[in-house]
Structure formats: structure tokens, C-alpha cells
XYZ file of C-alpha atoms in Angstrom:
270
model
C 0.000 0.000 0.000
C 2.583 2.575 0.973
C 4.376 2.051 -2.329
C 1.487 3.679 -4.185
C 1.482 6.563 -1.713
C 5.219 7.105 -2.070
C 4.909 7.144 -5.849
C 2.128 9.711 -5.615
C 4.006 11.930 -3.172
C 7.250 11.785 -5.165
C 5.389 12.531 -8.393
C 3.257 15.340 -6.952
C 5.663 18.136 -7.821
C 6.296 16.802 -11.335
C 2.738 16.359 -12.641
C 2.727 19.772 -14.303
C 6.505 20.165 -14.454
C 7.842 16.906 -15.831
C 11.338 15.695 -15.042
C 12.730 13.478 -17.799
C 15.693 12.169 -15.871
C 16.310 9.948 -12.854
C 18.737 12.041 -10.824
C 16.301 14.184 -8.836
C 15.779 14.649 -5.095
C 13.252 12.021 -4.115
C 11.215 13.547 -1.268
C 11.967 17.240 -0.722
C 9.603 19.340 1.429
C 7.799 20.579 -1.694
C 6.163 17.155 -2.156
C 2.600 16.446 -1.018
C -0.071 13.754 -1.236
C -2.770 14.045 -3.918
C -6.014 12.343 -4.911
C -4.039 9.188 -5.743
C -3.144 8.671 -2.077
C -6.527 9.801 -0.777
C -8.476 7.419 -2.991
C -6.023 4.536 -2.466
C -6.647 4.863 1.259
C -10.399 5.156 0.715
C -10.358 1.806 -1.090
C -8.215 0.334 1.686
C -10.707 1.506 4.307
C -13.601 0.078 2.298
C -11.866 -3.298 2.207
C -11.398 -3.152 5.977
C -15.057 -2.248 6.519
C -16.798 -4.675 4.178
C -18.093 -8.149 4.936
C -15.671 -11.082 4.563
C -17.355 -12.084 1.294
C -17.133 -8.468 0.030
C -20.844 -8.530 -0.755
C -21.165 -4.935 0.410
C -17.834 -3.691 -0.923
C -19.341 -1.395 -3.559
C -21.375 0.438 -0.926
C -18.369 0.883 1.330
C -16.182 1.984 -1.589
C -18.656 4.715 -2.502
C -19.011 5.823 1.100
C -15.296 5.951 1.817
C -14.368 7.661 -1.444
C -17.014 10.294 -0.904
C -16.128 10.742 2.761
C -12.401 11.203 2.197
C -12.908 13.096 -1.035
C -15.076 15.642 0.750
C -12.668 15.865 3.684
C -9.803 16.584 1.280
C -11.442 18.740 -1.417
C -8.118 20.034 -2.756
C -6.759 16.632 -3.749
C -6.636 17.449 -7.450
C -9.595 15.366 -8.646
C -10.689 15.238 -12.259
C -13.830 17.132 -13.175
C -16.190 14.176 -13.544
C -14.909 12.522 -10.396
C -15.244 15.772 -8.439
C -18.892 15.942 -9.468
C -19.328 12.279 -8.479
C -17.903 13.071 -5.054
C -20.519 15.790 -4.544
C -23.492 13.752 -5.755
C -25.942 12.339 -3.217
C -26.761 9.258 -5.306
C -23.549 8.738 -7.287
C -23.567 6.582 -10.399
C -20.715 5.258 -12.560
C -19.986 7.469 -15.532
C -18.199 5.282 -18.066
C -14.701 6.550 -17.322
C -11.504 4.892 -18.514
C -9.319 7.389 -16.681
C -6.145 6.307 -14.944
C -7.733 7.018 -11.560
C -9.084 3.471 -11.781
C -5.577 2.017 -11.612
C -3.936 4.422 -9.181
C -6.331 3.670 -6.305
C -6.705 -0.114 -6.542
C -3.520 -1.564 -5.038
C -5.172 -2.581 -1.746
C -7.178 -5.188 -3.655
C -3.934 -7.016 -4.417
C -3.470 -7.461 -0.660
C -7.032 -8.297 0.354
C -7.681 -11.009 -2.232
C -6.401 -14.510 -1.468
C -6.580 -15.797 -5.053
C -6.177 -14.207 -8.473
C -9.912 -14.591 -9.041
C -10.731 -12.841 -5.768
C -8.351 -10.002 -6.603
C -9.962 -9.607 -10.011
C -13.411 -9.487 -8.460
C -12.435 -6.985 -5.769
C -10.757 -4.694 -8.281
C -13.777 -4.792 -10.573
C -16.162 -3.958 -7.752
C -14.242 -0.950 -6.420
C -13.566 0.295 -9.946
C -17.049 -0.044 -11.416
C -18.611 2.414 -8.970
C -17.061 5.134 -11.138
C -14.845 3.801 -13.940
C -17.142 1.193 -15.472
C -15.707 1.443 -18.997
C -13.928 -1.800 -20.024
C -10.606 0.025 -20.243
C -11.033 1.358 -16.712
C -11.827 -2.111 -15.407
C -8.839 -3.518 -17.313
C -6.336 -0.976 -16.017
C -7.366 -1.496 -12.421
C -7.362 -5.270 -12.732
C -3.917 -5.367 -14.314
C -2.522 -3.306 -11.444
C -4.213 -5.329 -8.700
C -3.290 -8.682 -10.240
C 0.309 -7.523 -10.633
C 0.442 -6.561 -6.961
C -1.032 -9.914 -5.946
C 1.380 -11.892 -8.150
C 4.376 -9.999 -6.799
C 3.249 -10.713 -3.250
C 2.975 -14.387 -4.147
C 6.619 -14.439 -5.190
C 6.391 -14.109 -8.975
C 9.606 -13.093 -10.712
C 9.923 -9.993 -12.877
C 9.918 -12.242 -15.947
C 6.749 -13.993 -14.778
C 5.072 -10.673 -14.047
C 6.010 -9.277 -17.441
C 4.749 -12.401 -19.208
C 1.410 -12.459 -17.370
C 0.623 -8.760 -17.566
C 1.671 -8.300 -21.182
C -0.118 -11.475 -22.286
C -3.417 -10.895 -20.512
C -3.623 -7.103 -20.341
C -1.197 -4.877 -22.246
C 1.245 -5.997 -24.947
C 4.219 -3.666 -24.470
C 6.477 -3.043 -27.454
C 8.503 -0.097 -26.146
C 11.233 0.597 -23.626
C 11.453 3.651 -21.407
C 14.282 4.989 -23.552
C 12.006 4.723 -26.596
C 9.360 7.011 -25.106
C 11.209 9.235 -22.627
C 11.484 12.259 -24.931
C 8.039 12.048 -26.519
C 5.596 10.629 -23.961
C 3.112 13.307 -22.904
C 0.449 13.837 -20.263
C -2.398 11.346 -20.684
C -5.137 10.566 -18.181
C -6.369 7.296 -19.711
C -5.657 3.838 -18.349
C -4.567 2.540 -21.738
C -1.895 5.247 -22.070
C -0.741 5.207 -18.442
C -0.819 1.653 -17.091
C 1.469 0.113 -19.762
C 4.024 2.858 -19.167
C 3.833 2.354 -15.406
C 4.257 -1.394 -15.862
C 7.326 -0.899 -18.027
C 8.837 1.410 -15.408
C 8.482 -1.463 -12.960
C 9.707 -4.136 -15.369
C 12.926 -2.182 -16.045
C 13.617 -1.500 -12.365
C 16.323 -2.859 -10.086
C 14.885 -1.695 -6.733
C 11.858 0.062 -5.262
C 13.480 3.476 -5.535
C 14.715 2.765 -9.054
C 11.170 1.890 -10.119
C 9.869 5.233 -8.839
C 12.685 7.086 -10.588
C 11.917 5.202 -13.805
C 8.280 6.270 -13.657
C 9.087 9.922 -13.036
C 11.718 10.000 -15.771
C 9.260 9.544 -18.656
C 7.091 12.546 -17.794
C 3.348 12.381 -18.327
C 0.913 12.209 -15.406
C 3.809 11.775 -13.006
C 2.044 11.243 -9.695
C -0.364 8.646 -11.064
C 2.296 6.868 -13.111
C 4.533 6.618 -10.073
C 1.650 5.546 -7.820
C 0.880 2.591 -10.085
C 4.549 1.707 -10.468
C 5.103 2.136 -6.739
C 2.268 -0.239 -5.900
C 3.877 -3.002 -7.954
C 7.393 -2.184 -6.795
C 6.471 -2.349 -3.119
C 4.788 -5.714 -3.574
C 7.897 -7.026 -5.330
C 10.819 -5.340 -3.561
C 9.356 -4.059 -0.306
C 10.094 -0.495 0.818
C 13.271 0.447 2.695
C 12.407 1.488 6.240
C 14.136 4.854 5.994
C 12.143 5.722 2.885
C 8.933 4.540 4.509
C 9.508 6.726 7.556
C 10.319 9.721 5.398
C 7.168 9.252 3.342
C 4.988 8.916 6.437
C 5.853 12.496 7.401
C 3.848 13.722 4.403
C 0.613 12.084 5.628
C -1.628 13.656 8.225
C -2.793 11.557 11.221
C -6.141 10.710 9.606
C -4.605 9.174 6.483
C -1.664 7.618 8.301
C -4.039 5.757 10.605
C -5.889 4.183 7.683
C -2.587 2.967 6.298
C -1.508 1.538 9.653
C -4.866 -0.190 10.154
C -4.624 -1.749 6.700
C -1.043 -2.880 7.256
C -2.015 -4.448 10.566
C -4.433 -6.725 8.727
C -2.372 -7.103 5.556
C 1.315 -6.787 6.495
C 3.639 -5.446 3.800
C 6.520 -7.560 2.605
C 9.893 -6.784 4.180
C 12.482 -5.238 1.873
C 14.340 -7.732 -0.302
C 17.896 -8.466 0.657
C 20.527 -7.697 -2.010
C 20.916 -11.440 -2.641
C 17.269 -11.966 -3.576
């Protein structure tokens, strides 16, 4: 979970001022959390609140997203989602925006099987982003997180996610100079996946994601979710990132981690 938040916080200052290199200061004071972190934690809280069979997950997802969204109105939400947050009887609106993928990582922790993860991701996504591309982007992210937590190798993750979700025919070097801001799942999730596939550590994955520009906070949130599940997060980086969360959001993260412990950082030999 915290991997997505770190990616969001690192990317926050680059969303409208892209940095197409990897040698930047990771977490200076100018960083901040955005809607990516807020909605990721809303989904996490919904998963904590719902019944064991997740039969009421959609209701809790709506309630938690609206509750946190209204408590943090300056999160940087897209126009349609902002209207959804303010609606008394919110309905899905056919979105395939990358918000579907940036908020879904908790499903990769809560599901015990691939099928359960797929179902959870579809439920929390369809309350807003019920377009097939929105469902697909979220599911690819959640399944990748789940596979990494199950011990899949980078090669196995690449094979599964490119076979079943997004064929990827580019490298980061191919797109670094030309990739531009795009809010769709289909033009964000493959790039985030490739940033993870080319990584050598959690921090390297985040730097990869930032280095191609685009919607930096969301790209890095998706990449960070996968990278945490695969590499773990170094404790010093975790503690630094926690200072950017307020007590309300930090408590949701801690409650979620108590039920679904994060993986310890990989040793250099792994």
C-alpha cells in the first residue's frame, strides 16, 4: 500500500513540471499527497469495513471515497470525479481514466486468489470507472500486486501482464522524450508497468516512472504499488514518506497494514 502513496508523493511536484531524468531529489519538502493517495486509502478503508465475502464492498467503496474526497477537497480530482464526489446518489460514468488504476492496489493485498483479486478490483472500480478500459487498467494493477506478493519473478510478471492485459512493445528509452500527459488507463498503465519491469529496486522503479514525464504522480503511484509488492520499501524511505501524511490518512494505512502486512524489503541477494 505505501508504495502507491510514495509514488504519488514523489510525483506530486512533477505532474505539471515533468522531469525526464532519474537524478532528482526524491522527497523534498515541496512534495505532497494528492487524490491518488486519498483514494487509495479510501479503497483500503472500504476493504477493511466490508463483509468477509465483500458482498457490500461497492457500498463501502462509494461511502469511503465520498467521505475522504469531501474531507480533502483540494486533492486534485478530475472534473467528472469531483462531481461524483458531490453527488448524493452517485452513479458510474463510463470513465476509462487512470484514476481506476492508481487507487486499486489494496485489492492485491485483500484477495487470497487471483480470481478474488480480479473481483475486488472490478467492484471498487465499477462504482465510477465502469468502462472496459477502466476495469482492465485497475485489474492489471491489482493482479500484478497480488502476483508480486505471491513471489512471482519480474519475468513472470512481465509475461502475465503483457499477455493478458497490455502488450508492451517499447522501452522507457524509446518514449522518454516524446511521452506526454495522458489521463487514460490505456496510455498510463502500460508505461507504469514498463517502469516497474525495467527496475532494479523500489526506488529505481519510482525514478523510472518519473523520468518519462506524463501524469507523473499517477504513473509513479501505479509503479510504486507493484514495486512495493515485489521489492518491499526500505524502512528509511517509509519513515520519510509517512511524514507527508496527516494523522487521519496515516491511521488508515496503519490499520490496513495491521491486517495485511507489507513484505519486508528484499535483501541484495534476492
